[in-house]
Structures are given as structure tokens and as C-alpha cells.
Coordinates of N, CA, C and O in Angstrom, one line a residue:
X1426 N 98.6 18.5 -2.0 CA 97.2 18.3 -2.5 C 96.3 19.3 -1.8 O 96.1 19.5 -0.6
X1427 N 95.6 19.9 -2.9 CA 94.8 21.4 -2.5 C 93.1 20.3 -1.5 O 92.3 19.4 -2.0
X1428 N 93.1 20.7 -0.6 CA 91.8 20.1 0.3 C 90.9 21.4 0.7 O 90.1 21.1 1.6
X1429 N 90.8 22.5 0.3 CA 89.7 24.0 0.4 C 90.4 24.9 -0.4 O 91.5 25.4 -0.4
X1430 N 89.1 25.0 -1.2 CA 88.9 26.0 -2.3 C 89.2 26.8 -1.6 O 89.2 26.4 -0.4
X1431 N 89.6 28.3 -1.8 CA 90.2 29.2 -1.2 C 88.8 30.0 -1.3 O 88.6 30.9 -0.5
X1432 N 87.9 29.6 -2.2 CA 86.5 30.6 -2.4 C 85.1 30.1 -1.5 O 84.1 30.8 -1.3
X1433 N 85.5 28.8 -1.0 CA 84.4 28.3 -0.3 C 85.0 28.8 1.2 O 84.3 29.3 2.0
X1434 N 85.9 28.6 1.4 CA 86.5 29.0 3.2 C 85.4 29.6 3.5 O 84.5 29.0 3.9
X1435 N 85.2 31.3 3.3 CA 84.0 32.1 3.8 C 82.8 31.3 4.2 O 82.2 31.6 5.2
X1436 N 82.6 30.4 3.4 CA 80.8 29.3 3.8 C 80.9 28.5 4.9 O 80.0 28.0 5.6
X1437 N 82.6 28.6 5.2 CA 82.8 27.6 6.6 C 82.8 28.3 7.9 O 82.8 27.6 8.9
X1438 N 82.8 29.8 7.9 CA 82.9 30.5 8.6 C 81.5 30.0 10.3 O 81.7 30.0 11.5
X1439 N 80.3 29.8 9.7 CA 79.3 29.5 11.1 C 79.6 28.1 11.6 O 78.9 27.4 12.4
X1440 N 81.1 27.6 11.0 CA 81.5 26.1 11.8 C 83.0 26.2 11.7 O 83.7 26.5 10.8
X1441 N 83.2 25.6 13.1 CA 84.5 25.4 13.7 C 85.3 24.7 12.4 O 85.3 23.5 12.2
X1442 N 86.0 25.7 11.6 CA 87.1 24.7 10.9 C 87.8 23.8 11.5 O 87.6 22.7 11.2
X1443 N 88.9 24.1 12.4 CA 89.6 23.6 13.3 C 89.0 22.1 13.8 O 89.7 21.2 14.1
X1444 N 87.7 22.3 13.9 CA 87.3 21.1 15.0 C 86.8 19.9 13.2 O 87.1 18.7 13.2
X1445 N 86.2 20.4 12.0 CA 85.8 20.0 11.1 C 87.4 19.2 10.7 O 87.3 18.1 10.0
X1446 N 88.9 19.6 11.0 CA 90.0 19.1 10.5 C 89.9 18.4 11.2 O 89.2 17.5 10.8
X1447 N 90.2 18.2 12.2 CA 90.1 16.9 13.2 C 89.2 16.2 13.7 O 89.4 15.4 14.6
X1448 N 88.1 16.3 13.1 CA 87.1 15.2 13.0 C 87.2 14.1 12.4 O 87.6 14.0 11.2
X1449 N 86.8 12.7 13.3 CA 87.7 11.4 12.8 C 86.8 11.1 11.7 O 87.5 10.4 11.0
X1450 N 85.5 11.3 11.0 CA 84.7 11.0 9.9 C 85.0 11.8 9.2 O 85.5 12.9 9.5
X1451 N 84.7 11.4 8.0 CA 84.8 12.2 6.3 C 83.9 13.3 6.5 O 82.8 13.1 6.9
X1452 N 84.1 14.1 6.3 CA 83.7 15.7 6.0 C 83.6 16.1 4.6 O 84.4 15.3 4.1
X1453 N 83.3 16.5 3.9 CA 83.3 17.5 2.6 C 82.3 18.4 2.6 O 81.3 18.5 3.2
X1454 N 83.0 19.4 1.7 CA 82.1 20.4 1.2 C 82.2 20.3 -0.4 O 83.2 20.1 -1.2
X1455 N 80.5 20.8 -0.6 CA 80.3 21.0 -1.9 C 79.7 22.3 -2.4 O 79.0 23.1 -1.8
X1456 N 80.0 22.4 -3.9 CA 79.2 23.8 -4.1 C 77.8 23.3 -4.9 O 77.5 22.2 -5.2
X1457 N 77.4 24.3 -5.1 CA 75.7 24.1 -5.5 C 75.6 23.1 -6.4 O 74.7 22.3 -6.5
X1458 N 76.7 23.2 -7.2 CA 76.0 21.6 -8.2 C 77.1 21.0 -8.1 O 77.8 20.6 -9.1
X1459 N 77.4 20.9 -6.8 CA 77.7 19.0 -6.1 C 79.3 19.1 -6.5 O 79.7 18.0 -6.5
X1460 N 79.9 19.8 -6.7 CA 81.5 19.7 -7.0 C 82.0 19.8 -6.1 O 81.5 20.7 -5.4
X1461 N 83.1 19.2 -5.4 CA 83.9 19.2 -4.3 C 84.6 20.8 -4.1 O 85.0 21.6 -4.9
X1462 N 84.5 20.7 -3.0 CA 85.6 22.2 -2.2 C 85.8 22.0 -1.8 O 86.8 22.7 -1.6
X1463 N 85.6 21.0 -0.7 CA 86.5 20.9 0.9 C 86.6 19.5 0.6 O 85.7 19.0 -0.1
X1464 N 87.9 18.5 1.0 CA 87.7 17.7 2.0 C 88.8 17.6 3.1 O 89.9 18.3 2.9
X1465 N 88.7 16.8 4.5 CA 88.9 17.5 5.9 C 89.9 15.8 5.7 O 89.6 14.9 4.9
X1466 N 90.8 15.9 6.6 CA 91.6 14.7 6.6 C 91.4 13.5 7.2 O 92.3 12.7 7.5
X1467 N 89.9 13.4 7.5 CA 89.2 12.0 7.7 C 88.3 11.4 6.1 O 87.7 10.3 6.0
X1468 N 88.4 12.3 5.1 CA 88.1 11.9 3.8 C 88.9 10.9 3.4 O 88.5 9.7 3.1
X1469 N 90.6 11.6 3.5 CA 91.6 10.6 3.5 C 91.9 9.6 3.9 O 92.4 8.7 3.3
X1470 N 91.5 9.4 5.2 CA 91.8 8.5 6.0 C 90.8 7.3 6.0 O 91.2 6.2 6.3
X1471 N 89.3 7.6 5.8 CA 88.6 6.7 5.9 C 88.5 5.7 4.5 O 88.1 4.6 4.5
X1472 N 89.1 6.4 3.5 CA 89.6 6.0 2.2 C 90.6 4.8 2.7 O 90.4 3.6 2.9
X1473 N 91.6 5.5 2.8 CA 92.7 4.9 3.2 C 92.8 3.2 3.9 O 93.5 2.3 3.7
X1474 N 91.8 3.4 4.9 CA 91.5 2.7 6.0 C 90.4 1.2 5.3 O 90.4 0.1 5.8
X1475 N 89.6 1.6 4.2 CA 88.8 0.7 3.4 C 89.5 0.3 1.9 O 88.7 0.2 1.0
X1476 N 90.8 0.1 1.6 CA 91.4 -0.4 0.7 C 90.8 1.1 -0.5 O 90.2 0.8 -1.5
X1477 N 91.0 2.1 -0.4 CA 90.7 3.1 -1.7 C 91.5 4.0 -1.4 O 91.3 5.0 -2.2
X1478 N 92.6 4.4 -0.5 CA 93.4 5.1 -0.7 C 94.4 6.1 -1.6 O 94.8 7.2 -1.5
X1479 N 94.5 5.3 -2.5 CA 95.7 5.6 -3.7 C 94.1 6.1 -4.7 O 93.9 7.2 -5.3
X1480 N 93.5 5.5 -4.7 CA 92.3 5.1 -6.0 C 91.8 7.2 -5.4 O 92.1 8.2 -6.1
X1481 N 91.0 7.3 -4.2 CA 90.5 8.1 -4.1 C 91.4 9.4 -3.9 O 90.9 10.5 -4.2
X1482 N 93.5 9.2 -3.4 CA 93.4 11.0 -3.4 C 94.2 11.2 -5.0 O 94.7 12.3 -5.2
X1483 N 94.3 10.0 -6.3 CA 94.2 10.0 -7.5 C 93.1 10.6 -8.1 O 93.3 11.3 -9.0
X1484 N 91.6 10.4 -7.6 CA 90.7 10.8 -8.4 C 89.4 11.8 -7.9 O 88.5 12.2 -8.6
X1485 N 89.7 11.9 -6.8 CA 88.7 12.2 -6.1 C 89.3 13.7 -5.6 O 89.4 13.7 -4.4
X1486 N 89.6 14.8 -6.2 CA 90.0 16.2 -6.1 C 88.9 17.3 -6.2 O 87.8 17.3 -6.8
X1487 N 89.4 18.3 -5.5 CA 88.4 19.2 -5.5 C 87.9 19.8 -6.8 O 88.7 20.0 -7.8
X1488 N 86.5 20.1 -7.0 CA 86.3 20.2 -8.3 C 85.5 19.0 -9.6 O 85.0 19.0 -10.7
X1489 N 85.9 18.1 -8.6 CA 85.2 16.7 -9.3 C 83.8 16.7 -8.3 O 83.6 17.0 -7.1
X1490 N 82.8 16.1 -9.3 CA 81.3 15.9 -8.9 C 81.1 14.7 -7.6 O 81.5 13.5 -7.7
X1491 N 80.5 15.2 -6.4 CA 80.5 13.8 -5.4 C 79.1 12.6 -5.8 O 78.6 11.6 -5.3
X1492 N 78.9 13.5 -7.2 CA 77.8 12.4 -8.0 C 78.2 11.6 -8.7 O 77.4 10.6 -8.9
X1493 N 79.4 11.6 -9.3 CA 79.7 10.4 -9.4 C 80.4 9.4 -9.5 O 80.8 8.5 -10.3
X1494 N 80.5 10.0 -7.5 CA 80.7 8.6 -6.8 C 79.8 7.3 -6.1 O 80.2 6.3 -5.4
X1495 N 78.3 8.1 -6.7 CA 77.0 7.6 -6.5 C 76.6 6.4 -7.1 O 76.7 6.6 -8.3
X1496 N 76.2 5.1 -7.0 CA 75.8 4.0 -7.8 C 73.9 4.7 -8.8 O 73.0 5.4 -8.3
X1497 N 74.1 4.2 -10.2 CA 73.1 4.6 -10.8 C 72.2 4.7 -9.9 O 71.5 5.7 -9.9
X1498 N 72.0 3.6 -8.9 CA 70.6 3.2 -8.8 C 69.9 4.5 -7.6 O 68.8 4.8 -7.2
X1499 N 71.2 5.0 -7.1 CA 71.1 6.0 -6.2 C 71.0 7.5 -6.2 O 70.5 8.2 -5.4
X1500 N 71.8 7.7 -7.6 CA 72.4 8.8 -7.4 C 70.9 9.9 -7.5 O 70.9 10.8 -6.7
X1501 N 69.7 9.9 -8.7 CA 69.1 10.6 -8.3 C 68.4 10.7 -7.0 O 67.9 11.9 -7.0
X1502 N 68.0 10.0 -5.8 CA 67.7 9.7 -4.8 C 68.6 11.0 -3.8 O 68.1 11.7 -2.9
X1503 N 69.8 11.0 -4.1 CA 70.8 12.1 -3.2 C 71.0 13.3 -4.1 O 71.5 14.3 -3.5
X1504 N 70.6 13.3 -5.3 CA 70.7 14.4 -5.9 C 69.3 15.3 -5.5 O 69.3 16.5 -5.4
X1505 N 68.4 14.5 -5.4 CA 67.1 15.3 -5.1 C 67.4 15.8 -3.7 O 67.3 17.0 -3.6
X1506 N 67.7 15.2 -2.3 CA 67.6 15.3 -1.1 C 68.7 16.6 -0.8 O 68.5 17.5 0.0
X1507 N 69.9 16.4 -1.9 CA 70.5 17.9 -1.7 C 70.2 19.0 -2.1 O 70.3 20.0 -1.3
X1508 N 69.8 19.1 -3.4 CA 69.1 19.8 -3.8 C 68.0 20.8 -2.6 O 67.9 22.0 -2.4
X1509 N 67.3 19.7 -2.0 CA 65.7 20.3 -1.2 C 66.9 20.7 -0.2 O 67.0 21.9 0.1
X1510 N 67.6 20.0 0.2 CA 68.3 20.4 1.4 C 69.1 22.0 0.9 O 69.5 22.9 1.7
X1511 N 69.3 22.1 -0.1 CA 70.2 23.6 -0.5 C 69.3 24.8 -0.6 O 69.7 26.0 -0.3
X1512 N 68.0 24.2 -1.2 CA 67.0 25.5 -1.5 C 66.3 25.5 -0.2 O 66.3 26.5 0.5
X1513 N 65.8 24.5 0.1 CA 65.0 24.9 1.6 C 65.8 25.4 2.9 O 65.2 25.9 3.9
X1514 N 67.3 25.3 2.8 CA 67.7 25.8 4.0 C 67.5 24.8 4.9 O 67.7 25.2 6.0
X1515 N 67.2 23.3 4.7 CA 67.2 23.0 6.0 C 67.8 21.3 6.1 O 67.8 20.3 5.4
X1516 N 68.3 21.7 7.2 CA 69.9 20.3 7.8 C 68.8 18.8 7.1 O 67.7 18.7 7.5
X1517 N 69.3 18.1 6.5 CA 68.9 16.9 6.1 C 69.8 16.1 6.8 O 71.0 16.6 6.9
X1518 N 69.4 14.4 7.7 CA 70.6 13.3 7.8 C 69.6 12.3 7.9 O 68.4 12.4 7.7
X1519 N 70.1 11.4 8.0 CA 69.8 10.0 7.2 C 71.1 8.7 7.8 O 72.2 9.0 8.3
X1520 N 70.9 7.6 7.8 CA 71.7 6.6 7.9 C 71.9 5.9 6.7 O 70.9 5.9 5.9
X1521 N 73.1 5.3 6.4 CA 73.6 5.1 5.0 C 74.3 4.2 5.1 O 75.2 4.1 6.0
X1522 N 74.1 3.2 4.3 CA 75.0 1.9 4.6 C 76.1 2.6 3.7 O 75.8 3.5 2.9
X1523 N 78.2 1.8 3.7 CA 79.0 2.2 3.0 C 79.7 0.9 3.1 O 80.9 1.1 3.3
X1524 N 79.3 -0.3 3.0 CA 79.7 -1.7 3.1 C 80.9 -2.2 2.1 O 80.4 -2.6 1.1
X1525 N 82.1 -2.4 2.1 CA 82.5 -3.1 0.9 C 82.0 -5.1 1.1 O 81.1 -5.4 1.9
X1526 N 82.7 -6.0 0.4 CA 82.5 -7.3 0.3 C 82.5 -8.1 1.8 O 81.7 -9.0 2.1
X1527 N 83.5 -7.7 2.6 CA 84.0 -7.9 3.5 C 83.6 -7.5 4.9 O 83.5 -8.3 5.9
X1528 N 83.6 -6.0 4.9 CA 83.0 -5.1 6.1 C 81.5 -4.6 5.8 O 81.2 -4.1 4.8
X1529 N 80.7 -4.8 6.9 CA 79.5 -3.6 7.1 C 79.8 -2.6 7.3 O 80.9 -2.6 7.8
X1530 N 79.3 -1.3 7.1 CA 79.6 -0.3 7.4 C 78.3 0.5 7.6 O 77.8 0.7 6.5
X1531 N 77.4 1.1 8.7 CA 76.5 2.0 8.6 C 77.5 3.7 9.0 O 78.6 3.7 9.6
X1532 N 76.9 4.8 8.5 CA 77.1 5.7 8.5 C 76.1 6.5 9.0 O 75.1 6.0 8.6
X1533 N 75.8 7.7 9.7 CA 75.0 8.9 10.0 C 75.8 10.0 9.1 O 76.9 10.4 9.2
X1534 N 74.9 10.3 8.2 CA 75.4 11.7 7.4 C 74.8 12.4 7.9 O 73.9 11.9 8.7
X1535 N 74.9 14.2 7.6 CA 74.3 15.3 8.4 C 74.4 15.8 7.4 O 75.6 15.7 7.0
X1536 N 73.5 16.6 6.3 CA 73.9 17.2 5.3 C 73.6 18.7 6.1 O 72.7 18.9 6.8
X1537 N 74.6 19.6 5.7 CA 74.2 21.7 6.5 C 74.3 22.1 5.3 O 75.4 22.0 4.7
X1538 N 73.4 22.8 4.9 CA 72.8 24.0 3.9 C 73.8 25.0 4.4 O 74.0 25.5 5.6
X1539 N 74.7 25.3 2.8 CA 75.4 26.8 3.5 C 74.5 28.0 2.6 O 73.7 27.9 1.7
X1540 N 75.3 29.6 3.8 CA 75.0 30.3 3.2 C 74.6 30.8 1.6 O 75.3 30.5 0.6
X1541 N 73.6 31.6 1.5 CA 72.5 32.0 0.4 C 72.7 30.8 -0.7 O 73.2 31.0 -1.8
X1542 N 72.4 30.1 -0.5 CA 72.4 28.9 -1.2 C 73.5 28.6 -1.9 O 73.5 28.7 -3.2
X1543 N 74.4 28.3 -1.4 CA 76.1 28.4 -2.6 C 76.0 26.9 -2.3 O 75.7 26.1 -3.2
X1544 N 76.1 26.5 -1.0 CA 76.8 24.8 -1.4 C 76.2 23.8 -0.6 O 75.0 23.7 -0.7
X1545 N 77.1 23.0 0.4 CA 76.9 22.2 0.9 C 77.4 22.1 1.5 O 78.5 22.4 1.0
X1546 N 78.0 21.4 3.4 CA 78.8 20.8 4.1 C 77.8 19.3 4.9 O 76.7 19.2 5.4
X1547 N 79.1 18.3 4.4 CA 78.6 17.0 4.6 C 79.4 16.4 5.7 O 80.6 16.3 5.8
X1548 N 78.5 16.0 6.7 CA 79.4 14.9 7.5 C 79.2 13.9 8.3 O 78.5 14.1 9.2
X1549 N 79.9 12.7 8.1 CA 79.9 11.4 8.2 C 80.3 10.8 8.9 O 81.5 10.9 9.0
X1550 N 79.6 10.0 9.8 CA 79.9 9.7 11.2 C 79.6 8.1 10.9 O 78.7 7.6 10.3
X1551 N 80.9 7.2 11.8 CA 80.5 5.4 11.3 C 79.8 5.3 12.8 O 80.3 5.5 13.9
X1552 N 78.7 4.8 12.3 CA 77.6 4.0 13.7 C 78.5 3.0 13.6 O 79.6 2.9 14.2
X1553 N 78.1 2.4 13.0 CA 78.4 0.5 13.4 C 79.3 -0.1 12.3 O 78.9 -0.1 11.1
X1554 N 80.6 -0.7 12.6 CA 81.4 -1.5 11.4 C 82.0 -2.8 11.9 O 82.8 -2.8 12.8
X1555 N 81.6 -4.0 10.9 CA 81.8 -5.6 11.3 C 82.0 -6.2 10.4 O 81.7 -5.8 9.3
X1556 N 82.5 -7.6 10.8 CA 82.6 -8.4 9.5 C 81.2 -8.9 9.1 O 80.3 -9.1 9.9
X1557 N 80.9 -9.1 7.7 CA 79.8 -9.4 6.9 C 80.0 -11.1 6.4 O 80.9 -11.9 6.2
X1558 N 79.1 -11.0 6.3 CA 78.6 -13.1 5.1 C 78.8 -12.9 3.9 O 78.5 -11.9 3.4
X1559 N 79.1 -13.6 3.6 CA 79.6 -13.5 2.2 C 78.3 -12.7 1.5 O 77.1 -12.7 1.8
X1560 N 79.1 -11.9 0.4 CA 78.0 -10.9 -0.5 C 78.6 -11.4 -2.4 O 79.7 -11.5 -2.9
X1561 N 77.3 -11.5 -2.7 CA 77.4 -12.2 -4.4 C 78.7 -11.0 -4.4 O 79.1 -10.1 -3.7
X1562 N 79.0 -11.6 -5.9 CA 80.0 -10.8 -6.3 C 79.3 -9.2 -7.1 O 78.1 -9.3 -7.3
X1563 N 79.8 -8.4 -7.3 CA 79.4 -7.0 -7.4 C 79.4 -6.7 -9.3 O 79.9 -7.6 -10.0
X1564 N 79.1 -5.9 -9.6 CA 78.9 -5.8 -10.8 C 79.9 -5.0 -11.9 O 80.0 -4.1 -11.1
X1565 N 80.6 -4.7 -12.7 CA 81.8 -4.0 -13.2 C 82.1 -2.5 -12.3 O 82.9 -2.7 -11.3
X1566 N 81.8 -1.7 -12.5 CA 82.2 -0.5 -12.3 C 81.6 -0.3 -10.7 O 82.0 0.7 -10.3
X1567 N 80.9 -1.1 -9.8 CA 80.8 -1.1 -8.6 C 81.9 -0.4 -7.4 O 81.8 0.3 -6.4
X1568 N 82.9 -1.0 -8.1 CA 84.1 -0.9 -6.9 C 84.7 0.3 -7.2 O 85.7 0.6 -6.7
X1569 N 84.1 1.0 -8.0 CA 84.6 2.2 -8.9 C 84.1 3.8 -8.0 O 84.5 4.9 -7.9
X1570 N 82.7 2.9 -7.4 CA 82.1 3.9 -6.3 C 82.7 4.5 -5.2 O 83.5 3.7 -4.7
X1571 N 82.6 5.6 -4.6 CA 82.9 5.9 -3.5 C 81.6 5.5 -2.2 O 80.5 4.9 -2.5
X1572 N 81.9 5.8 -1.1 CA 80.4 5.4 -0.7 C 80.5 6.8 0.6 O 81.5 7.1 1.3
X1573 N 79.1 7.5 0.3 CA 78.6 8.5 0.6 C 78.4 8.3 2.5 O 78.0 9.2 3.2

């Protein structure tokens, strides 16, 4: 399974690949309009580890949009903030809930503007994860999400 575009590598060059592979949070890289090029083998694993394993390295390949693994109600909200973050050049992060039914999950993302505006490197770090109270049931295509 291809996990770096052979054409984005060069963008990763002002960060430790080496240390981005073995980082225990989800990593990806995107190109300017949000298509996967990287992901690092904590993408896998944190899939893996939240019941989406099979679901995410089936569907979730380089080249596919990380928009839409976004819920409607979100996705232009992260589409704007990458965007400003690509043209302005400058590191956006934010805390992000990534909860299924069962587990809480907060995250710290770090979004880094790559060079001359080509893409994106994203990375995701879990603050805090516990069991939750019961949550209504979810809506069709919900579980269909990835969570950012």
C-alpha cells in the first residue's frame, strides 16, 4: 500500500521524515486541494485501534479528498481554515474532538503550510481519551466519517 506520493516527498524535506514515521498520532499530508499524499503509520494504527481499520486502509488512499471524511456540518469550517492556513503561510492548531459512541477522544491538530503553496502537513496528537455516557444514536452516513 503506496503511503507517499513520490512527488510530495520534496515538501517534507524542512521535517524529520524519519521522526513523522514514527510518530504515535496520525500524520498526513495533503496537496492544495486537500487530496491525500502522505499518510505515516499512525494513520493506520489509530484507525485500526478505533474499530475503522479494514473500512479506512480500503478507502482512505492516497489521492482521495481528506474532505470527505468531514461531517456536512463541518466540512466548510476546515475547508476555509486550510485554505487561510495554505495561502497565508501560517501554522494553524486547534483542539478537535474525534469521539466514536463509546470513547471520548480530544485531539490537538497542528496544521504546517508547505512550501510555495503546494499542500499541507497535518498532525494529530490525542490529549485526552475515556469512556463516554451514553450518546443518542447517530445519523446514516455518520459512521462513514473519518474524524480529523
Amino acid at each position: 500500500m503506496e503511503r507517499l506520493d513520490r512527488e510530495f516527498k520534496p515538501l517534507l524535506r524542512p521535517y524529520n521524515l524519519d521522526y513523522l514515521e514514527t510518530y504515535s498520532g496520525a500524520v498526513y499530508g495533503v496537496w492544495k486541494n486537500f487530496r491525500l499524499a502522505y499518510l505515516n503509520p499512525g494513520w493506520y494504527r489509530f484507525a485500526r485501534e478505533n474499530r475503522g481499520g479494514p473500512y479506512v486502509s480500503r478507502e482512505w488512499k492516497l489521492g482521495r479528498s481528506i474532505l470527505d471524511g468531514i461531517s456536512s456540518d463541518l466540512k466548510g469550517f476546515y475547508a476555509a481554515k486550510f485554505k487561510a492556513c495554505l495561502h497565508s503561510h501560517t501554522v494553524w492548531s486547534h483542539d478537535c474532538e474525534c469521539s466514536d459512541r463509546t470513547i471520548y477522544r480530544c485531539c490537538h491538530q497542528i496544521v504546517y503550510p508547505l512550501s510555495q503553496q503546494a499542500g499541507l502537513l497535518i498532525v494529530n496528537s490525542l490529549i485526552v481519551e475515556g469512556v463516554r455516557g451514553p450518546v443518542p444514536a447517530l445519523e446514516s452516513t455518520a459512521d462513514q466519517s473519518i474524524y480529523l
